[in-house]
Every structure is written in C-alpha cells, then in structure tokens.
Amino acid sequence: STAVTSSQSGGLINLNTATATELDQLPGIGPVTAGNIVQYRSENGPYASIEELLDVPGIGDVTFSQIRDLVTLY
C-alpha cells in the first residue's frame, strides 16, 4: 500500500507518522511496544528526539541501540 512508503524516508521509519504496524517491523519491537510508541506520541505530542524512545515502556538501551539508525523524525 502507499501508506507504508509515505511515512518512510530513505528507508527510515518516521517516529512521528508511522503506524504501529510499521513500527512492529523494527528489530526488537513487537506489537505491544509498537503500540506504546504510538500511544506515547498521542499523549506527549510529536517526538522531539529519537532518544525520547527511551521513555517509552518496553524500550531499553539494547532495543534502542538496535533501532536508532532505522528511525527518523522527519
């Protein structure tokens, strides 16, 4: 579908526009954590930095290090 490519920039997943389904494709991110990423965004507004992912339940240093180069904010 076109929705998948529209929120990806240069192969990176945009944390501020991606759906839980798209986020679920990231290594170390399952459906629950993907939902948490979307919920955090809806409660706190757009992500200002990728490091904000560390505030999301289910994301620790190991997971963050796996996905930090795969996500963008723009």
A tleap script that builds the chain and sets N, CA, C and O, in Angstrom:
source leaprc.protein.ff14SB
mol = sequence {
  NSER THR ALA VAL THR SER SER GLN SER GLY
  GLY LEU ILE ASN LEU ASN THR ALA THR ALA
  THR GLU LEU ASP GLN LEU PRO GLY ILE GLY
  PRO VAL THR ALA GLY ASN ILE VAL GLN TYR
  ARG SER GLU ASN GLY PRO TYR ALA SER ILE
  GLU GLU LEU LEU ASP VAL PRO GLY ILE GLY
  ASP VAL THR PHE SER GLN ILE ARG ASP LEU
  VAL THR LEU CTYR
}
set mol.1.N position { 0.840 -1.194 0.000 }
set mol.1.CA position { 0.000 0.000 0.000 }
set mol.1.C position { 0.876 1.246 0.000 }
set mol.1.O position { 2.047 1.181 0.375 }
set mol.2.N position { 0.330 2.351 -0.407 }
set mol.2.CA position { 1.099 3.588 -0.467 }
set mol.2.C position { 1.374 4.140 0.921 }
set mol.2.O position { 2.312 4.920 1.088 }
set mol.3.N position { 0.588 3.762 1.920 }
set mol.3.CA position { 0.774 4.281 3.274 }
set mol.3.C position { 2.132 3.884 3.841 }
set mol.3.O position { 2.734 4.634 4.610 }
set mol.4.N position { 2.610 2.704 3.461 }
set mol.4.CA position { 3.881 2.232 4.003 }
set mol.4.C position { 5.034 3.101 3.528 }
set mol.4.O position { 5.907 3.453 4.320 }
set mol.5.N position { 5.049 3.449 2.255 }
set mol.5.CA position { 6.163 4.221 1.726 }
set mol.5.C position { 6.051 5.700 2.083 }
set mol.5.O position { 7.073 6.382 2.157 }
set mol.6.N position { 4.850 6.217 2.304 }
set mol.6.CA position { 4.702 7.645 2.542 }
set mol.6.C position { 5.279 8.070 3.889 }
set mol.6.O position { 5.702 9.218 4.028 }
set mol.7.N position { 5.310 7.187 4.882 }
set mol.7.CA position { 5.844 7.580 6.181 }
set mol.7.C position { 7.291 7.141 6.341 }
set mol.7.O position { 7.874 7.300 7.414 }
set mol.8.N position { 7.870 6.593 5.290 }
set mol.8.CA position { 9.273 6.197 5.344 }
set mol.8.C position { 10.095 7.130 4.474 }
set mol.8.O position { 9.718 7.435 3.342 }
set mol.9.N position { 11.216 7.577 5.009 }
set mol.9.CA position { 12.080 8.499 4.289 }
set mol.9.C position { 13.443 7.854 4.135 }
set mol.9.O position { 14.141 7.636 5.125 }
set mol.10.N position { 13.829 7.546 2.913 }
set mol.10.CA position { 15.117 6.917 2.688 }
set mol.10.C position { 15.247 5.579 3.394 }
set mol.10.O position { 16.339 5.188 3.806 }
set mol.11.N position { 14.133 4.881 3.531 }
set mol.11.CA position { 14.163 3.582 4.186 }
set mol.11.C position { 14.033 3.670 5.697 }
set mol.11.O position { 13.930 2.645 6.371 }
set mol.12.N position { 14.037 4.886 6.238 }
set mol.12.CA position { 13.879 5.065 7.677 }
set mol.12.C position { 12.407 5.207 8.032 }
set mol.12.O position { 11.618 5.734 7.246 }
set mol.13.N position { 12.045 4.739 9.208 }
set mol.13.CA position { 10.665 4.853 9.670 }
set mol.13.C position { 10.536 6.126 10.500 }
set mol.13.O position { 11.293 6.341 11.446 }
set mol.14.N position { 9.578 6.956 10.139 }
set mol.14.CA position { 9.359 8.230 10.824 }
set mol.14.C position { 8.556 7.989 12.101 }
set mol.14.O position { 7.400 7.568 12.048 }
set mol.15.N position { 9.174 8.259 13.238 }
set mol.15.CA position { 8.521 8.019 14.525 }
set mol.15.C position { 7.255 8.845 14.700 }
set mol.15.O position { 6.361 8.455 15.452 }
set mol.16.N position { 7.168 9.978 14.018 }
set mol.16.CA position { 6.033 10.869 14.219 }
set mol.16.C position { 4.879 10.619 13.262 }
set mol.16.O position { 3.820 11.231 13.400 }
set mol.17.N position { 5.070 9.722 12.286 }
set mol.17.CA position { 3.960 9.437 11.367 }
set mol.17.C position { 3.692 7.945 11.210 }
set mol.17.O position { 2.647 7.559 10.685 }
set mol.18.N position { 4.615 7.106 11.654 }
set mol.18.CA position { 4.468 5.664 11.432 }
set mol.18.C position { 3.305 5.076 12.233 }
set mol.18.O position { 2.984 5.533 13.331 }
set mol.19.N position { 2.697 4.066 11.657 }
set mol.19.CA position { 1.651 3.323 12.353 }
set mol.19.C position { 2.300 2.241 13.207 }
set mol.19.O position { 3.478 1.925 13.044 }
set mol.20.N position { 1.518 1.683 14.111 }
set mol.20.CA position { 2.027 0.591 14.950 }
set mol.20.C position { 2.470 -0.580 14.078 }
set mol.20.O position { 3.443 -1.261 14.405 }
set mol.21.N position { 1.768 -0.819 12.979 }
set mol.21.CA position { 2.119 -1.914 12.075 }
set mol.21.C position { 3.510 -1.702 11.480 }
set mol.21.O position { 4.295 -2.644 11.375 }
set mol.22.N position { 3.809 -0.473 11.097 }
set mol.22.CA position { 5.128 -0.168 10.547 }
set mol.22.C position { 6.214 -0.286 11.616 }
set mol.22.O position { 7.291 -0.826 11.361 }
set mol.23.N position { 5.923 0.224 12.812 }
set mol.23.CA position { 6.898 0.176 13.904 }
set mol.23.C position { 7.190 -1.260 14.322 }
set mol.23.O position { 8.295 -1.574 14.766 }
set mol.24.N position { 6.198 -2.124 14.177 }
set mol.24.CA position { 6.337 -3.533 14.540 }
set mol.24.C position { 7.390 -4.238 13.684 }
set mol.24.O position { 7.891 -5.298 14.059 }
set mol.25.N position { 7.723 -3.647 12.534 }
set mol.25.CA position { 8.706 -4.250 11.642 }
set mol.25.C position { 10.138 -4.008 12.120 }
set mol.25.O position { 11.067 -4.647 11.626 }
set mol.26.N position { 10.325 -3.106 13.063 }
set mol.26.CA position { 11.662 -2.812 13.575 }
set mol.26.C position { 12.173 -3.959 14.438 }
set mol.26.O position { 11.384 -4.612 15.121 }
set mol.27.N position { 13.483 -4.216 14.419 }
set mol.27.CA position { 14.045 -5.290 15.244 }
set mol.27.C position { 13.851 -4.995 16.727 }
set mol.27.O position { 14.104 -3.881 17.185 }
set mol.28.N position { 13.402 -5.996 17.468 }
set mol.28.CA position { 13.221 -5.834 18.902 }
set mol.28.C position { 11.912 -5.178 19.292 }
set mol.28.O position { 11.604 -5.059 20.478 }
set mol.29.N position { 11.132 -4.747 18.296 }
set mol.29.CA position { 9.849 -4.101 18.575 }
set mol.29.C position { 8.722 -5.045 18.199 }
set mol.29.O position { 8.592 -5.435 17.039 }
set mol.30.N position { 7.912 -5.410 19.172 }
set mol.30.CA position { 6.748 -6.252 18.916 }
set mol.30.C position { 5.498 -5.394 18.880 }
set mol.30.O position { 5.576 -4.171 18.998 }
set mol.31.N position { 4.345 -6.030 18.716 }
set mol.31.CA position { 3.081 -5.289 18.622 }
set mol.31.C position { 2.792 -4.426 19.848 }
set mol.31.O position { 2.281 -3.315 19.711 }
set mol.32.N position { 3.111 -4.921 21.038 }
set mol.32.CA position { 2.827 -4.164 22.260 }
set mol.32.C position { 3.689 -2.908 22.340 }
set mol.32.O position { 3.186 -1.818 22.614 }
set mol.33.N position { 4.988 -3.068 22.100 }
set mol.33.CA position { 5.887 -1.916 22.156 }
set mol.33.C position { 5.581 -0.930 21.042 }
set mol.33.O position { 5.650 0.281 21.250 }
set mol.34.N position { 5.244 -1.434 19.863 }
set mol.34.CA position { 4.855 -0.550 18.755 }
set mol.34.C position { 3.645 0.287 19.156 }
set mol.34.O position { 3.586 1.483 18.874 }
set mol.35.N position { 2.691 -0.344 19.809 }
set mol.35.CA position { 1.522 0.381 20.308 }
set mol.35.C position { 1.905 1.418 21.347 }
set mol.35.O position { 1.334 2.508 21.387 }
set mol.36.N position { 2.884 1.075 22.195 }
set mol.36.CA position { 3.354 2.014 23.209 }
set mol.36.C position { 4.005 3.248 22.577 }
set mol.36.O position { 3.849 4.364 23.074 }
set mol.37.N position { 4.732 3.036 21.479 }
set mol.37.CA position { 5.378 4.153 20.779 }
set mol.37.C position { 4.319 5.117 20.247 }
set mol.37.O position { 4.454 6.333 20.376 }
set mol.38.N position { 3.266 4.563 19.647 }
set mol.38.CA position { 2.182 5.385 19.104 }
set mol.38.C position { 1.420 6.075 20.235 }
set mol.38.O position { 1.066 7.248 20.123 }
set mol.39.N position { 1.171 5.353 21.314 }
set mol.39.CA position { 0.437 5.924 22.454 }
set mol.39.C position { 1.229 7.064 23.093 }
set mol.39.O position { 0.662 8.101 23.435 }
set mol.40.N position { 2.534 6.872 23.252 }
set mol.40.CA position { 3.385 7.927 23.818 }
set mol.40.C position { 3.288 9.198 22.974 }
set mol.40.O position { 3.199 10.309 23.496 }
set mol.41.N position { 3.309 8.998 21.650 }
set mol.41.CA position { 3.224 10.132 20.721 }
set mol.41.C position { 1.880 10.840 20.852 }
set mol.41.O position { 1.822 12.069 20.813 }
set mol.42.N position { 0.814 10.085 21.005 }
set mol.42.CA position { -0.507 10.706 21.098 }
set mol.42.C position { -0.702 11.429 22.425 }
set mol.42.O position { -1.463 12.393 22.504 }
set mol.43.N position { -0.013 10.964 23.472 }
set mol.43.CA position { -0.151 11.594 24.789 }
set mol.43.C position { 0.811 12.762 24.981 }
set mol.43.O position { 0.491 13.712 25.695 }
set mol.44.N position { 1.989 12.706 24.350 }
set mol.44.CA position { 3.032 13.694 24.608 }
set mol.44.C position { 3.350 14.578 23.418 }
set mol.44.O position { 4.196 15.468 23.511 }
set mol.45.N position { 2.684 14.342 22.306 }
set mol.45.CA position { 2.974 15.124 21.105 }
set mol.45.C position { 4.105 14.479 20.315 }
set mol.45.O position { 4.643 13.448 20.718 }
set mol.46.N position { 4.462 15.089 19.193 }
set mol.46.CA position { 5.496 14.511 18.330 }
set mol.46.C position { 6.818 14.331 19.069 }
set mol.46.O position { 7.159 15.108 19.961 }
set mol.47.N position { 7.546 13.303 18.685 }
set mol.47.CA position { 8.871 13.079 19.258 }
set mol.47.C position { 9.788 14.230 18.867 }
set mol.47.O position { 9.864 14.602 17.696 }
set mol.48.N position { 10.483 14.792 19.853 }
set mol.48.CA position { 11.423 15.881 19.598 }
set mol.48.C position { 12.814 15.328 19.322 }
set mol.48.O position { 13.622 15.969 18.651 }
set mol.49.N position { 13.089 14.132 19.842 }
set mol.49.CA position { 14.372 13.486 19.589 }
set mol.49.C position { 14.181 11.978 19.603 }
set mol.49.O position { 13.259 11.462 20.235 }
set mol.50.N position { 15.055 11.282 18.903 }
set mol.50.CA position { 14.977 9.824 18.860 }
set mol.50.C position { 15.194 9.246 20.254 }
set mol.50.O position { 14.645 8.195 20.585 }
set mol.51.N position { 16.000 9.935 21.077 }
set mol.51.CA position { 16.279 9.453 22.430 }
set mol.51.C position { 15.033 9.380 23.299 }
set mol.51.O position { 15.019 8.671 24.305 }
set mol.52.N position { 13.985 10.106 22.921 }
set mol.52.CA position { 12.726 10.043 23.664 }
set mol.52.C position { 12.139 8.629 23.686 }
set mol.52.O position { 11.334 8.299 24.557 }
set mol.53.N position { 12.546 7.804 22.730 }
set mol.53.CA position { 12.081 6.415 22.716 }
set mol.53.C position { 12.414 5.708 24.020 }
set mol.53.O position { 11.711 4.781 24.421 }
set mol.54.N position { 13.484 6.138 24.687 }
set mol.54.CA position { 13.883 5.504 25.940 }
set mol.54.C position { 12.851 5.739 27.044 }
set mol.54.O position { 12.876 5.054 28.066 }
set mol.55.N position { 11.940 6.705 26.846 }
set mol.55.CA position { 10.867 6.951 27.812 }
set mol.55.C position { 9.656 6.062 27.565 }
set mol.55.O position { 8.734 6.015 28.380 }
set mol.56.N position { 9.664 5.356 26.438 }
set mol.56.CA position { 8.530 4.504 26.076 }
set mol.56.C position { 8.655 3.161 26.800 }
set mol.56.O position { 9.718 2.541 26.777 }
set mol.57.N position { 7.568 2.707 27.447 }
set mol.57.CA position { 7.613 1.393 28.113 }
set mol.57.C position { 7.979 0.292 27.137 }
set mol.57.O position { 7.412 0.206 26.048 }
set mol.58.N position { 8.927 -0.552 27.526 }
set mol.58.CA position { 9.323 -1.673 26.687 }
set mol.58.C position { 10.572 -1.416 25.872 }
set mol.58.O position { 11.102 -2.331 25.242 }
set mol.59.N position { 11.055 -0.163 25.875 }
set mol.59.CA position { 12.273 0.146 25.127 }
set mol.59.C position { 13.387 0.482 26.106 }
set mol.59.O position { 13.309 1.449 26.864 }
set mol.60.N position { 14.419 -0.340 26.066 }
set mol.60.CA position { 15.601 -0.109 26.886 }
set mol.60.C position { 16.791 0.186 26.000 }
set mol.60.O position { 16.655 0.376 24.791 }
set mol.61.N position { 17.953 0.221 26.613 }
set mol.61.CA position { 19.177 0.570 25.881 }
set mol.61.C position { 19.472 -0.384 24.727 }
set mol.61.O position { 19.895 0.045 23.654 }
set mol.62.N position { 19.248 -1.679 24.949 }
set mol.62.CA position { 19.569 -2.671 23.919 }
set mol.62.C position { 18.663 -2.488 22.707 }
set mol.62.O position { 19.137 -2.423 21.573 }
set mol.63.N position { 17.359 -2.406 22.951 }
set mol.63.CA position { 16.412 -2.208 21.851 }
set mol.63.C position { 16.689 -0.886 21.150 }
set mol.63.O position { 16.687 -0.811 19.921 }
set mol.64.N position { 16.927 0.154 21.938 }
set mol.64.CA position { 17.194 1.468 21.353 }
set mol.64.C position { 18.399 1.421 20.416 }
set mol.64.O position { 18.374 2.005 19.333 }
set mol.65.N position { 19.452 0.724 20.837 }
set mol.65.CA position { 20.654 0.651 20.001 }
set mol.65.C position { 20.385 -0.107 18.706 }
set mol.65.O position { 21.045 0.139 17.696 }
set mol.66.N position { 19.414 -1.032 18.727 }
set mol.66.CA position { 19.072 -1.792 17.517 }
set mol.66.C position { 18.303 -0.952 16.505 }
set mol.66.O position { 18.431 -1.160 15.298 }
set mol.67.N position { 17.505 -0.004 16.992 }
set mol.67.CA position { 16.606 0.716 16.084 }
set mol.67.C position { 16.993 2.164 15.819 }
set mol.67.O position { 16.426 2.786 14.921 }
set mol.68.N position { 17.939 2.721 16.573 }
set mol.68.CA position { 18.215 4.166 16.468 }
set mol.68.C position { 18.616 4.577 15.055 }
set mol.68.O position { 18.314 5.694 14.634 }
set mol.69.N position { 19.292 3.697 14.314 }
set mol.69.CA position { 19.711 4.050 12.961 }
set mol.69.C position { 18.662 3.746 11.901 }
set mol.69.O position { 18.878 3.984 10.713 }
set mol.70.N position { 17.519 3.216 12.344 }
set mol.70.CA position { 16.460 2.836 11.423 }
set mol.70.C position { 15.269 3.769 11.467 }
set mol.70.O position { 14.321 3.624 10.695 }
set mol.71.N position { 15.327 4.738 12.388 }
set mol.71.CA position { 14.182 5.634 12.561 }
set mol.71.C position { 14.609 7.084 12.359 }
set mol.71.O position { 15.782 7.430 12.504 }
set mol.72.N position { 13.645 7.913 12.026 }
set mol.72.CA position { 13.884 9.342 11.826 }
set mol.72.C position { 12.707 10.102 12.393 }
set mol.72.O position { 11.691 9.504 12.748 }
set mol.73.N position { 12.834 11.419 12.483 }
set mol.73.CA position { 11.732 12.249 12.948 }
set mol.73.C position { 11.157 13.086 11.816 }
set mol.73.O position { 10.187 13.819 12.009 }
set mol.74.N position { 11.767 12.974 10.615 }
set mol.74.CA position { 11.353 13.848 9.507 }
set mol.74.C position { 11.000 13.055 8.277 }
set mol.74.O position { 10.632 13.634 7.254 }
savepdb mol mol.pdb
quit
